[in-house]
Every structure is written in C-alpha cells, then in structure tokens.
Amino acid sequence: KKESEKKRLESILSKTNEVARIGAWEVDLRTNDSYLSDVVKDIHALPKDFEISFDKGISYYKEGESRDQILAAINKTIKEGTPYDLELELINYHNESVWVRSIGQVEMDNGKPVVLYGLLQDITYQKVSEQNILKAKSSLEMLTQNLIERNKQLADFAQITSHNLRAPVSNLNSLLGFFNEAESMKEKELLMAKFEVVIDHLTLTLNTLVNALRITNNHAVEKVSLNFDDVLQRTKAVLSGEILKSKAIIKSDFSSVSKIKYMGNNSYLK
C-alpha cells in the first residue's frame, strides 16, 4: 500500500512539474555524467533518448550575457558552495529562443564538490508578457509626454492668438467709433479704406497663426527673415484707429539693423 501511495504521489508531482514546466537536472562532477528529466529535455526540445554532456548543456545558453552569467554562477557554486537562481535565455535544439529560470546548488563530500544539481523552469510566457508590459508602459509614457507637450503648445498658441488678435479687434472698435462720428462722406471713405487695411491684416494674422500651428504639429522649424520697417508699417496700419484716437506720433530708425533672421514663425515673435 505504501509503495502504491508513493507511486501515486510521484505521478502527481510529475504531472505538476509538466504543467509548471519545471524539470530537474544533475551532473556528477567526478565522472561528468549528467541527468536531465523529461521536462528539461522538452524545454531544450531534445528527444527523450538524447544524451547530453555538461559542456553541451552549457552551450545551449545564448552566447553573450546569458552564457557568461551561467558559467560565472556555476564556477562560484562549485568553488564556494553558493547556490544560484538566475533568469536566462537559451537557444533550444530547434534554434528557438527560450527563457528559463535556472536554479543550481552543489553537494559536498568531505569539503569537495561532487554533484551539481538543480531545477530548470520554462518562463518564456512570463518573460514575453513582462516585455510586452514594459513596451506598453514605454509607449504610454511616450504618449503621455506627447500629450503634455501638445497641451503646452496649445496653451502657447491660445496665448499668442489672444495677444495677436486683441490689437486688431480693439483697432476696429476705434475705427467704428470714428466712422459713426464722421460727418462728411470723405471722412467715411477714408475710414472705410482703413477698415479694409485692418481687415486684410487681421486675415493675414489668422492665416499666419494657422500656419504656425501646422508647423508646430510637423515639428518643422525654418529660418524666417524679418524686416523691421515692414513690421512697423503693418503694425501702424493695424493700430491706425488707436493711433488716430491717441494722436500718437511714431518715429523709427532702422538704419543700423534693418532686418534679422531667426528660427521660428512671425506669430511667435514677441
């Protein structure tokens, strides 16, 4: 009855290991003979009757970081008796990448290492899931950063739009006041011409702001040439109503520097 119970428990343990993809392995350091359980062979995609040496088993670990780590860990375990527990990548018999958790320790006899043994678990699914989560996290962080930058750009654009449109609208209101107070048709015609100039400049400002938004979205920044006298004349035209109202006299001298080039768009020049 005890033998039957033992076999039943061994069968349950074997099935559990198969489901969890955990297998046992062992290497006799005196003879270099090795043992691999069926699950370990399955992880390596090896035939069940395939015999493998210790050195050949190490060669299945992917060349580079994974192989260097397992070699260092095994050497330390043999010399110092320190167990290891590592997550490494191996390339199986079919040249497929497999991620494993490799656990190992040594059995001593009179202070000498005689048997190296441990467990090997296939963690490919967990590792791939982890990598996908990290990729998704990275993508989400990039998207969040882009949204933060876009929100900042929209806030800047709203501020610039408010600043650039406030003066023309105020000027139109001033011209409208003069137009309503004008007594002669000649005065009304003169003010109407100013209306047209201001409206043209207002349209130009709106188009410039739209183009600025397109440039921002495309992340394309080119050098822009700016002529100071042209800007002054446009500004005087846009503010003609305010200038008339305040009877301001505007003087300018751009003889030293008449124009500049800068990176950006006219709508962003302050």
PDB file of C-alpha atoms in Angstrom:
ATOM      1  CA  LYS A   1       0.000   0.000   0.000  1.00  0.00           C
ATOM      2  CA  LYS A   2       2.866   2.369   0.880  1.00  0.00           C
ATOM      3  CA  GLU A   3       4.537   1.624  -2.474  1.00  0.00           C
ATOM      4  CA  SER A   4       1.279   2.338  -4.290  1.00  0.00           C
ATOM      5  CA  GLU A   5       0.859   5.648  -2.410  1.00  0.00           C
ATOM      6  CA  LYS A   6       4.445   6.603  -3.232  1.00  0.00           C
ATOM      7  CA  LYS A   7       3.909   5.956  -6.949  1.00  0.00           C
ATOM      8  CA  ARG A   8       0.676   7.973  -6.877  1.00  0.00           C
ATOM      9  CA  LEU A   9       2.448  10.944  -5.259  1.00  0.00           C
ATOM     10  CA  GLU A  10       5.326  10.669  -7.731  1.00  0.00           C
ATOM     11  CA  SER A  11       2.815  10.675 -10.593  1.00  0.00           C
ATOM     12  CA  ILE A  12       1.085  13.762  -9.193  1.00  0.00           C
ATOM     13  CA  LEU A  13       4.442  15.501  -8.740  1.00  0.00           C
ATOM     14  CA  SER A  14       5.474  14.586 -12.285  1.00  0.00           C
ATOM     15  CA  LYS A  15       2.248  15.951 -13.766  1.00  0.00           C
ATOM     16  CA  THR A  16       2.570  19.110 -11.662  1.00  0.00           C
ATOM     17  CA  ASN A  17       6.100  19.660 -12.936  1.00  0.00           C
ATOM     18  CA  GLU A  18       4.958  19.150 -16.516  1.00  0.00           C
ATOM     19  CA  VAL A  19       2.205  21.744 -16.133  1.00  0.00           C
ATOM     20  CA  ALA A  20       4.550  24.203 -14.394  1.00  0.00           C
ATOM     21  CA  ARG A  21       7.291  23.378 -16.919  1.00  0.00           C
ATOM     22  CA  ILE A  22       9.785  22.597 -14.138  1.00  0.00           C
ATOM     23  CA  GLY A  23      12.386  19.884 -14.565  1.00  0.00           C
ATOM     24  CA  ALA A  24      15.357  18.544 -12.622  1.00  0.00           C
ATOM     25  CA  TRP A  25      18.951  18.080 -13.729  1.00  0.00           C
ATOM     26  CA  GLU A  26      22.116  16.698 -12.207  1.00  0.00           C
ATOM     27  CA  VAL A  27      25.816  16.473 -13.051  1.00  0.00           C
ATOM     28  CA  ASP A  28      28.290  14.157 -11.324  1.00  0.00           C
ATOM     29  CA  LEU A  29      31.435  16.287 -11.129  1.00  0.00           C
ATOM     30  CA  ARG A  30      33.602  13.201 -10.615  1.00  0.00           C
ATOM     31  CA  THR A  31      32.541  11.387 -13.778  1.00  0.00           C
ATOM     32  CA  ASN A  32      30.965  14.270 -15.721  1.00  0.00           C
ATOM     33  CA  ASP A  33      27.862  12.091 -16.176  1.00  0.00           C
ATOM     34  CA  SER A  34      24.666  14.102 -16.430  1.00  0.00           C
ATOM     35  CA  TYR A  35      20.969  13.506 -15.958  1.00  0.00           C
ATOM     36  CA  LEU A  36      18.121  15.546 -17.426  1.00  0.00           C
ATOM     37  CA  SER A  37      14.467  14.989 -16.611  1.00  0.00           C
ATOM     38  CA  ASP A  38      11.938  14.731 -19.440  1.00  0.00           C
ATOM     39  CA  VAL A  39      10.740  18.295 -18.793  1.00  0.00           C
ATOM     40  CA  VAL A  40      14.298  19.679 -19.049  1.00  0.00           C
ATOM     41  CA  LYS A  41      14.757  17.804 -22.336  1.00  0.00           C
ATOM     42  CA  ASP A  42      11.404  19.139 -23.529  1.00  0.00           C
ATOM     43  CA  ILE A  43      12.477  22.708 -22.672  1.00  0.00           C
ATOM     44  CA  HIS A  44      15.567  22.158 -24.817  1.00  0.00           C
ATOM     45  CA  ALA A  45      13.372  20.463 -27.499  1.00  0.00           C
ATOM     46  CA  LEU A  46      15.572  17.375 -27.216  1.00  0.00           C
ATOM     47  CA  PRO A  47      14.427  13.813 -27.997  1.00  0.00           C
ATOM     48  CA  LYS A  48      13.659  11.804 -24.853  1.00  0.00           C
ATOM     49  CA  ASP A  49      16.534   9.372 -25.501  1.00  0.00           C
ATOM     50  CA  PHE A  50      19.021  12.156 -26.233  1.00  0.00           C
ATOM     51  CA  GLU A  51      22.148  12.101 -24.075  1.00  0.00           C
ATOM     52  CA  ILE A  52      23.877  15.387 -23.355  1.00  0.00           C
ATOM     53  CA  SER A  53      27.166  16.293 -21.693  1.00  0.00           C
ATOM     54  CA  PHE A  54      27.648  19.065 -19.156  1.00  0.00           C
ATOM     55  CA  ASP A  55      29.593  21.255 -21.625  1.00  0.00           C
ATOM     56  CA  LYS A  56      26.987  20.704 -24.335  1.00  0.00           C
ATOM     57  CA  GLY A  57      24.249  21.684 -21.898  1.00  0.00           C
ATOM     58  CA  ILE A  58      26.042  24.971 -21.164  1.00  0.00           C
ATOM     59  CA  SER A  59      26.362  25.666 -24.896  1.00  0.00           C
ATOM     60  CA  TYR A  60      22.565  25.887 -25.206  1.00  0.00           C
ATOM     61  CA  TYR A  61      22.587  29.110 -23.184  1.00  0.00           C
ATOM     62  CA  LYS A  62      22.595  32.047 -25.556  1.00  0.00           C
ATOM     63  CA  GLU A  63      26.088  33.270 -26.294  1.00  0.00           C
ATOM     64  CA  GLY A  64      26.899  36.515 -24.538  1.00  0.00           C
ATOM     65  CA  GLU A  65      25.317  37.711 -21.312  1.00  0.00           C
ATOM     66  CA  SER A  66      23.279  34.571 -20.524  1.00  0.00           C
ATOM     67  CA  ARG A  67      26.152  32.136 -21.090  1.00  0.00           C
ATOM     68  CA  ASP A  68      28.608  34.353 -19.224  1.00  0.00           C
ATOM     69  CA  GLN A  69      26.234  34.548 -16.242  1.00  0.00           C
ATOM     70  CA  ILE A  70      25.605  30.791 -16.006  1.00  0.00           C
ATOM     71  CA  LEU A  71      29.311  29.980 -16.279  1.00  0.00           C
ATOM     72  CA  ALA A  72      30.200  32.510 -13.575  1.00  0.00           C
ATOM     73  CA  ALA A  73      27.401  31.247 -11.313  1.00  0.00           C
ATOM     74  CA  ILE A  74      28.375  27.578 -11.716  1.00  0.00           C
ATOM     75  CA  ASN A  75      32.066  28.286 -11.058  1.00  0.00           C
ATOM     76  CA  LYS A  76      31.159  30.240  -7.909  1.00  0.00           C
ATOM     77  CA  THR A  77      28.829  27.469  -6.752  1.00  0.00           C
ATOM     78  CA  ILE A  78      31.486  24.801  -7.213  1.00  0.00           C
ATOM     79  CA  LYS A  79      34.235  26.852  -5.527  1.00  0.00           C
ATOM     80  CA  GLU A  80      32.252  28.462  -2.706  1.00  0.00           C
ATOM     81  CA  GLY A  81      29.131  26.308  -2.389  1.00  0.00           C
ATOM     82  CA  THR A  82      26.910  29.336  -3.122  1.00  0.00           C
ATOM     83  CA  PRO A  83      23.563  28.422  -4.756  1.00  0.00           C
ATOM     84  CA  TYR A  84      22.356  30.434  -7.749  1.00  0.00           C
ATOM     85  CA  ASP A  85      18.972  31.432  -9.090  1.00  0.00           C
ATOM     86  CA  LEU A  86      19.015  33.165 -12.493  1.00  0.00           C
ATOM     87  CA  GLU A  87      16.676  34.106 -15.348  1.00  0.00           C
ATOM     88  CA  LEU A  88      18.495  33.416 -18.612  1.00  0.00           C
ATOM     89  CA  GLU A  89      17.905  32.931 -22.317  1.00  0.00           C
ATOM     90  CA  LEU A  90      18.816  29.717 -24.094  1.00  0.00           C
ATOM     91  CA  ILE A  91      18.565  28.617 -27.724  1.00  0.00           C
ATOM     92  CA  ASN A  92      16.953  25.190 -27.941  1.00  0.00           C
ATOM     93  CA  TYR A  93      17.616  22.276 -30.283  1.00  0.00           C
ATOM     94  CA  HIS A  94      15.340  23.844 -32.929  1.00  0.00           C
ATOM     95  CA  ASN A  95      17.210  27.181 -32.708  1.00  0.00           C
ATOM     96  CA  GLU A  96      14.305  28.831 -30.890  1.00  0.00           C
ATOM     97  CA  SER A  97      14.705  31.348 -28.078  1.00  0.00           C
ATOM     98  CA  VAL A  98      13.526  30.110 -24.667  1.00  0.00           C
ATOM     99  CA  TRP A  99      13.651  31.975 -21.361  1.00  0.00           C
ATOM    100  CA  VAL A 100      14.363  29.831 -18.301  1.00  0.00           C
ATOM    101  CA  ARG A 101      14.765  30.146 -14.564  1.00  0.00           C
ATOM    102  CA  SER A 102      17.900  28.176 -13.728  1.00  0.00           C
ATOM    103  CA  ILE A 103      18.461  27.113 -10.102  1.00  0.00           C
ATOM    104  CA  GLY A 104      21.567  25.238  -9.018  1.00  0.00           C
ATOM    105  CA  GLN A 105      23.495  24.123  -5.961  1.00  0.00           C
ATOM    106  CA  VAL A 106      26.306  21.734  -5.111  1.00  0.00           C
ATOM    107  CA  GLU A 107      26.595  18.652  -2.941  1.00  0.00           C
ATOM    108  CA  MET A 108      29.819  18.396  -0.956  1.00  0.00           C
ATOM    109  CA  ASP A 109      31.705  15.314   0.265  1.00  0.00           C
ATOM    110  CA  ASN A 110      34.437  15.984   2.811  1.00  0.00           C
ATOM    111  CA  GLY A 111      34.612  19.583   1.641  1.00  0.00           C
ATOM    112  CA  LYS A 112      34.861  18.638  -2.028  1.00  0.00           C
ATOM    113  CA  PRO A 113      32.112  19.304  -4.628  1.00  0.00           C
ATOM    114  CA  VAL A 114      30.833  16.018  -6.011  1.00  0.00           C
ATOM    115  CA  VAL A 115      27.395  16.665  -7.522  1.00  0.00           C
ATOM    116  CA  LEU A 116      25.925  19.776  -9.126  1.00  0.00           C
ATOM    117  CA  TYR A 117      22.141  19.680  -9.319  1.00  0.00           C
ATOM    118  CA  GLY A 118      19.139  21.902  -9.641  1.00  0.00           C
ATOM    119  CA  LEU A 119      15.931  22.852 -11.410  1.00  0.00           C
ATOM    120  CA  LEU A 120      15.104  24.415 -14.758  1.00  0.00           C
ATOM    121  CA  GLN A 121      11.776  26.160 -15.422  1.00  0.00           C
ATOM    122  CA  ASP A 122      10.438  27.452 -18.727  1.00  0.00           C
ATOM    123  CA  ILE A 123       9.412  31.091 -18.080  1.00  0.00           C
ATOM    124  CA  THR A 124       9.144  32.180 -21.717  1.00  0.00           C
ATOM    125  CA  TYR A 125       5.462  33.108 -21.411  1.00  0.00           C
ATOM    126  CA  GLN A 126       6.043  35.175 -18.273  1.00  0.00           C
ATOM    127  CA  LYS A 127       9.122  36.838 -19.780  1.00  0.00           C
ATOM    128  CA  VAL A 128       7.386  37.738 -23.040  1.00  0.00           C
ATOM    129  CA  SER A 129       4.401  39.063 -21.080  1.00  0.00           C
ATOM    130  CA  GLU A 130       6.771  41.127 -18.931  1.00  0.00           C
ATOM    131  CA  GLN A 131       8.500  42.527 -22.023  1.00  0.00           C
ATOM    132  CA  ASN A 132       5.126  43.377 -23.600  1.00  0.00           C
ATOM    133  CA  ILE A 133       4.069  45.167 -20.407  1.00  0.00           C
ATOM    134  CA  LEU A 134       7.331  47.138 -20.404  1.00  0.00           C
ATOM    135  CA  LYS A 135       6.817  48.055 -24.065  1.00  0.00           C
ATOM    136  CA  ALA A 136       3.242  49.131 -23.358  1.00  0.00           C
ATOM    137  CA  LYS A 137       4.459  51.152 -20.360  1.00  0.00           C
ATOM    138  CA  SER A 138       7.120  52.822 -22.509  1.00  0.00           C
ATOM    139  CA  SER A 139       4.565  53.607 -25.240  1.00  0.00           C
ATOM    140  CA  LEU A 140       2.150  55.012 -22.656  1.00  0.00           C
ATOM    141  CA  GLU A 141       4.892  57.196 -21.163  1.00  0.00           C
ATOM    142  CA  MET A 142       5.786  58.499 -24.640  1.00  0.00           C
ATOM    143  CA  LEU A 143       2.109  59.188 -25.399  1.00  0.00           C
ATOM    144  CA  THR A 144       1.716  60.993 -22.064  1.00  0.00           C
ATOM    145  CA  GLN A 145       4.786  63.117 -22.773  1.00  0.00           C
ATOM    146  CA  ASN A 146       3.493  63.942 -26.264  1.00  0.00           C
ATOM    147  CA  LEU A 147       0.135  64.961 -24.799  1.00  0.00           C
ATOM    148  CA  ILE A 148       1.865  67.162 -22.219  1.00  0.00           C
ATOM    149  CA  GLU A 149       3.921  68.813 -24.974  1.00  0.00           C
ATOM    150  CA  ARG A 150       0.844  69.203 -27.190  1.00  0.00           C
ATOM    151  CA  ASN A 151      -1.143  70.744 -24.333  1.00  0.00           C
ATOM    152  CA  LYS A 152       1.701  73.181 -23.723  1.00  0.00           C
ATOM    153  CA  GLN A 153       1.812  74.037 -27.443  1.00  0.00           C
ATOM    154  CA  LEU A 154      -1.952  74.603 -27.468  1.00  0.00           C
ATOM    155  CA  ALA A 155      -1.702  76.800 -24.369  1.00  0.00           C
ATOM    156  CA  ASP A 156       1.096  78.824 -26.003  1.00  0.00           C
ATOM    157  CA  PHE A 157      -0.917  79.042 -29.215  1.00  0.00           C
ATOM    158  CA  ALA A 158      -4.002  80.258 -27.337  1.00  0.00           C
ATOM    159  CA  GLN A 159      -1.920  82.927 -25.586  1.00  0.00           C
ATOM    160  CA  ILE A 160      -0.318  84.080 -28.851  1.00  0.00           C
ATOM    161  CA  THR A 161      -3.687  84.098 -30.619  1.00  0.00           C
ATOM    162  CA  SER A 162      -5.237  86.215 -27.882  1.00  0.00           C
ATOM    163  CA  HIS A 163      -2.279  88.625 -27.974  1.00  0.00           C
ATOM    164  CA  ASN A 164      -2.212  88.919 -31.788  1.00  0.00           C
ATOM    165  CA  LEU A 165      -5.953  89.386 -32.211  1.00  0.00           C
ATOM    166  CA  ARG A 166      -6.580  91.755 -29.318  1.00  0.00           C
ATOM    167  CA  ALA A 167      -4.990  94.793 -31.036  1.00  0.00           C
ATOM    168  CA  PRO A 168      -6.779  94.448 -34.433  1.00  0.00           C
ATOM    169  CA  VAL A 169     -10.162  93.963 -32.736  1.00  0.00           C
ATOM    170  CA  SER A 170      -9.579  96.983 -30.491  1.00  0.00           C
ATOM    171  CA  ASN A 171      -8.498  98.969 -33.541  1.00  0.00           C
ATOM    172  CA  LEU A 172     -11.677  98.016 -35.419  1.00  0.00           C
ATOM    173  CA  ASN A 173     -13.731  99.236 -32.487  1.00  0.00           C
ATOM    174  CA  SER A 174     -11.865 102.558 -32.509  1.00  0.00           C
ATOM    175  CA  LEU A 175     -12.330 102.980 -36.277  1.00  0.00           C
ATOM    176  CA  LEU A 176     -16.006 102.134 -35.890  1.00  0.00           C
ATOM    177  CA  GLY A 177     -16.330 104.914 -33.316  1.00  0.00           C
ATOM    178  CA  PHE A 178     -14.667 107.414 -35.671  1.00  0.00           C
ATOM    179  CA  PHE A 179     -16.863 106.181 -38.551  1.00  0.00           C
ATOM    180  CA  ASN A 180     -20.050 106.738 -36.550  1.00  0.00           C
ATOM    181  CA  GLU A 181     -18.896 110.244 -35.575  1.00  0.00           C
ATOM    182  CA  ALA A 182     -17.729 111.217 -39.102  1.00  0.00           C
ATOM    183  CA  GLU A 183     -19.867 113.982 -40.616  1.00  0.00           C
ATOM    184  CA  SER A 184     -18.691 114.004 -44.218  1.00  0.00           C
ATOM    185  CA  MET A 185     -18.678 111.262 -46.827  1.00  0.00           C
ATOM    186  CA  LYS A 186     -14.974 111.955 -47.469  1.00  0.00           C
ATOM    187  CA  GLU A 187     -14.140 111.142 -43.846  1.00  0.00           C
ATOM    188  CA  LYS A 188     -16.247 107.980 -44.022  1.00  0.00           C
ATOM    189  CA  GLU A 189     -14.484 106.877 -47.241  1.00  0.00           C
ATOM    190  CA  LEU A 190     -11.072 107.475 -45.623  1.00  0.00           C
ATOM    191  CA  LEU A 191     -12.076 105.437 -42.571  1.00  0.00           C
ATOM    192  CA  MET A 192     -13.560 102.706 -44.773  1.00  0.00           C
ATOM    193  CA  ALA A 193     -10.174 102.360 -46.512  1.00  0.00           C
ATOM    194  CA  LYS A 194      -8.559 101.936 -43.097  1.00  0.00           C
ATOM    195  CA  PHE A 195     -11.202  99.326 -42.267  1.00  0.00           C
ATOM    196  CA  GLU A 196     -10.164  97.340 -45.333  1.00  0.00           C
ATOM    197  CA  VAL A 197      -6.464  97.557 -44.403  1.00  0.00           C
ATOM    198  CA  VAL A 198      -7.139  96.380 -40.846  1.00  0.00           C
ATOM    199  CA  ILE A 199      -9.371  93.536 -42.070  1.00  0.00           C
ATOM    200  CA  ASP A 200      -6.666  92.445 -44.559  1.00  0.00           C
ATOM    201  CA  HIS A 201      -4.061  92.424 -41.786  1.00  0.00           C
ATOM    202  CA  LEU A 202      -6.445  90.570 -39.490  1.00  0.00           C
ATOM    203  CA  THR A 203      -6.905  87.895 -42.185  1.00  0.00           C
ATOM    204  CA  LEU A 204      -3.116  87.706 -42.622  1.00  0.00           C
ATOM    205  CA  THR A 205      -2.692  87.300 -38.849  1.00  0.00           C
ATOM    206  CA  LEU A 206      -5.224  84.462 -38.747  1.00  0.00           C
ATOM    207  CA  ASN A 207      -3.555  82.688 -41.685  1.00  0.00           C
ATOM    208  CA  THR A 208      -0.149  83.106 -40.051  1.00  0.00           C
ATOM    209  CA  LEU A 209      -1.438  81.612 -36.807  1.00  0.00           C
ATOM    210  CA  VAL A 210      -2.933  78.630 -38.652  1.00  0.00           C
ATOM    211  CA  ASN A 211       0.375  78.076 -40.485  1.00  0.00           C
ATOM    212  CA  ALA A 212       2.228  78.353 -37.182  1.00  0.00           C
ATOM    213  CA  LEU A 213       0.055  75.592 -35.739  1.00  0.00           C
ATOM    214  CA  ARG A 214       0.778  73.385 -38.768  1.00  0.00           C
ATOM    215  CA  ILE A 215       4.499  73.999 -38.382  1.00  0.00           C
ATOM    216  CA  THR A 216       4.306  73.107 -34.702  1.00  0.00           C
ATOM    217  CA  ASN A 217       2.459  69.877 -35.485  1.00  0.00           C
ATOM    218  CA  ASN A 218       5.029  68.943 -38.130  1.00  0.00           C
ATOM    219  CA  HIS A 219       7.954  69.899 -35.882  1.00  0.00           C
ATOM    220  CA  ALA A 220       9.441  71.797 -38.850  1.00  0.00           C
ATOM    221  CA  VAL A 221      11.270  74.962 -37.951  1.00  0.00           C
ATOM    222  CA  GLU A 222      12.852  77.128 -40.640  1.00  0.00           C
ATOM    223  CA  LYS A 223      14.721  80.412 -40.619  1.00  0.00           C
ATOM    224  CA  VAL A 224      12.412  83.380 -41.120  1.00  0.00           C
ATOM    225  CA  SER A 225      13.510  86.782 -42.443  1.00  0.00           C
ATOM    226  CA  LEU A 226      12.034  89.758 -40.615  1.00  0.00           C
ATOM    227  CA  ASN A 227      12.157  93.314 -41.993  1.00  0.00           C
ATOM    228  CA  PHE A 228      11.678  95.817 -39.157  1.00  0.00           C
ATOM    229  CA  ASP A 229      10.207  98.591 -41.320  1.00  0.00           C
ATOM    230  CA  ASP A 230       7.663  96.215 -42.901  1.00  0.00           C
ATOM    231  CA  VAL A 231       6.582  95.072 -39.461  1.00  0.00           C
ATOM    232  CA  LEU A 232       6.291  98.664 -38.266  1.00  0.00           C
ATOM    233  CA  GLN A 233       4.140  99.690 -41.250  1.00  0.00           C
ATOM    234  CA  ARG A 234       1.839  96.689 -40.773  1.00  0.00           C
ATOM    235  CA  THR A 235       1.576  97.435 -37.063  1.00  0.00           C
ATOM    236  CA  LYS A 236       0.736 101.103 -37.746  1.00  0.00           C
ATOM    237  CA  ALA A 237      -1.939 100.021 -40.225  1.00  0.00           C
ATOM    238  CA  VAL A 238      -3.442  97.531 -37.770  1.00  0.00           C
ATOM    239  CA  LEU A 239      -3.412 100.146 -34.986  1.00  0.00           C
ATOM    240  CA  SER A 240      -4.499 103.069 -37.162  1.00  0.00           C
ATOM    241  CA  GLY A 241      -7.687 103.582 -35.160  1.00  0.00           C
ATOM    242  CA  GLU A 242      -5.818 103.663 -31.843  1.00  0.00           C
ATOM    243  CA  ILE A 243      -3.189 106.000 -33.334  1.00  0.00           C
ATOM    244  CA  LEU A 244      -5.880 108.408 -34.538  1.00  0.00           C
ATOM    245  CA  LYS A 245      -7.627 108.249 -31.188  1.00  0.00           C
ATOM    246  CA  SER A 246      -4.495 108.915 -29.148  1.00  0.00           C
ATOM    247  CA  LYS A 247      -2.960 111.306 -31.718  1.00  0.00           C
ATOM    248  CA  ALA A 248       0.292 109.390 -31.278  1.00  0.00           C
ATOM    249  CA  ILE A 249       3.394 110.254 -33.316  1.00  0.00           C
ATOM    250  CA  ILE A 250       5.549 107.226 -34.153  1.00  0.00           C
ATOM    251  CA  LYS A 251       9.197 107.636 -35.070  1.00  0.00           C
ATOM    252  CA  SER A 252      11.608 104.933 -36.183  1.00  0.00           C
ATOM    253  CA  ASP A 253      15.200 104.446 -37.303  1.00  0.00           C
ATOM    254  CA  PHE A 254      16.332 101.069 -38.601  1.00  0.00           C
ATOM    255  CA  SER A 255      19.445 102.315 -40.355  1.00  0.00           C
ATOM    256  CA  SER A 256      21.766 100.236 -38.157  1.00  0.00           C
ATOM    257  CA  VAL A 257      19.853  96.973 -38.485  1.00  0.00           C
ATOM    258  CA  SER A 258      17.036  96.759 -40.995  1.00  0.00           C
ATOM    259  CA  LYS A 259      16.234  93.036 -40.752  1.00  0.00           C
ATOM    260  CA  ILE A 260      17.068  89.814 -38.946  1.00  0.00           C
ATOM    261  CA  LYS A 261      16.706  86.073 -39.460  1.00  0.00           C
ATOM    262  CA  TYR A 262      15.517  83.830 -36.677  1.00  0.00           C
ATOM    263  CA  MET A 263      14.285  80.266 -36.108  1.00  0.00           C
ATOM    264  CA  GLY A 264      10.515  80.200 -35.867  1.00  0.00           C
ATOM    265  CA  ASN A 265       7.423  81.884 -37.190  1.00  0.00           C
ATOM    266  CA  ASN A 266       6.314  85.515 -37.168  1.00  0.00           C
ATOM    267  CA  SER A 267       3.348  84.655 -34.967  1.00  0.00           C
ATOM    268  CA  TYR A 268       5.729  83.556 -32.208  1.00  0.00           C
ATOM    269  CA  LEU A 269       7.900  86.679 -32.278  1.00  0.00           C
ATOM    270  CA  LYS A 270       7.329  88.765 -29.154  1.00  0.00           C
TER     271      LYS A 270
END
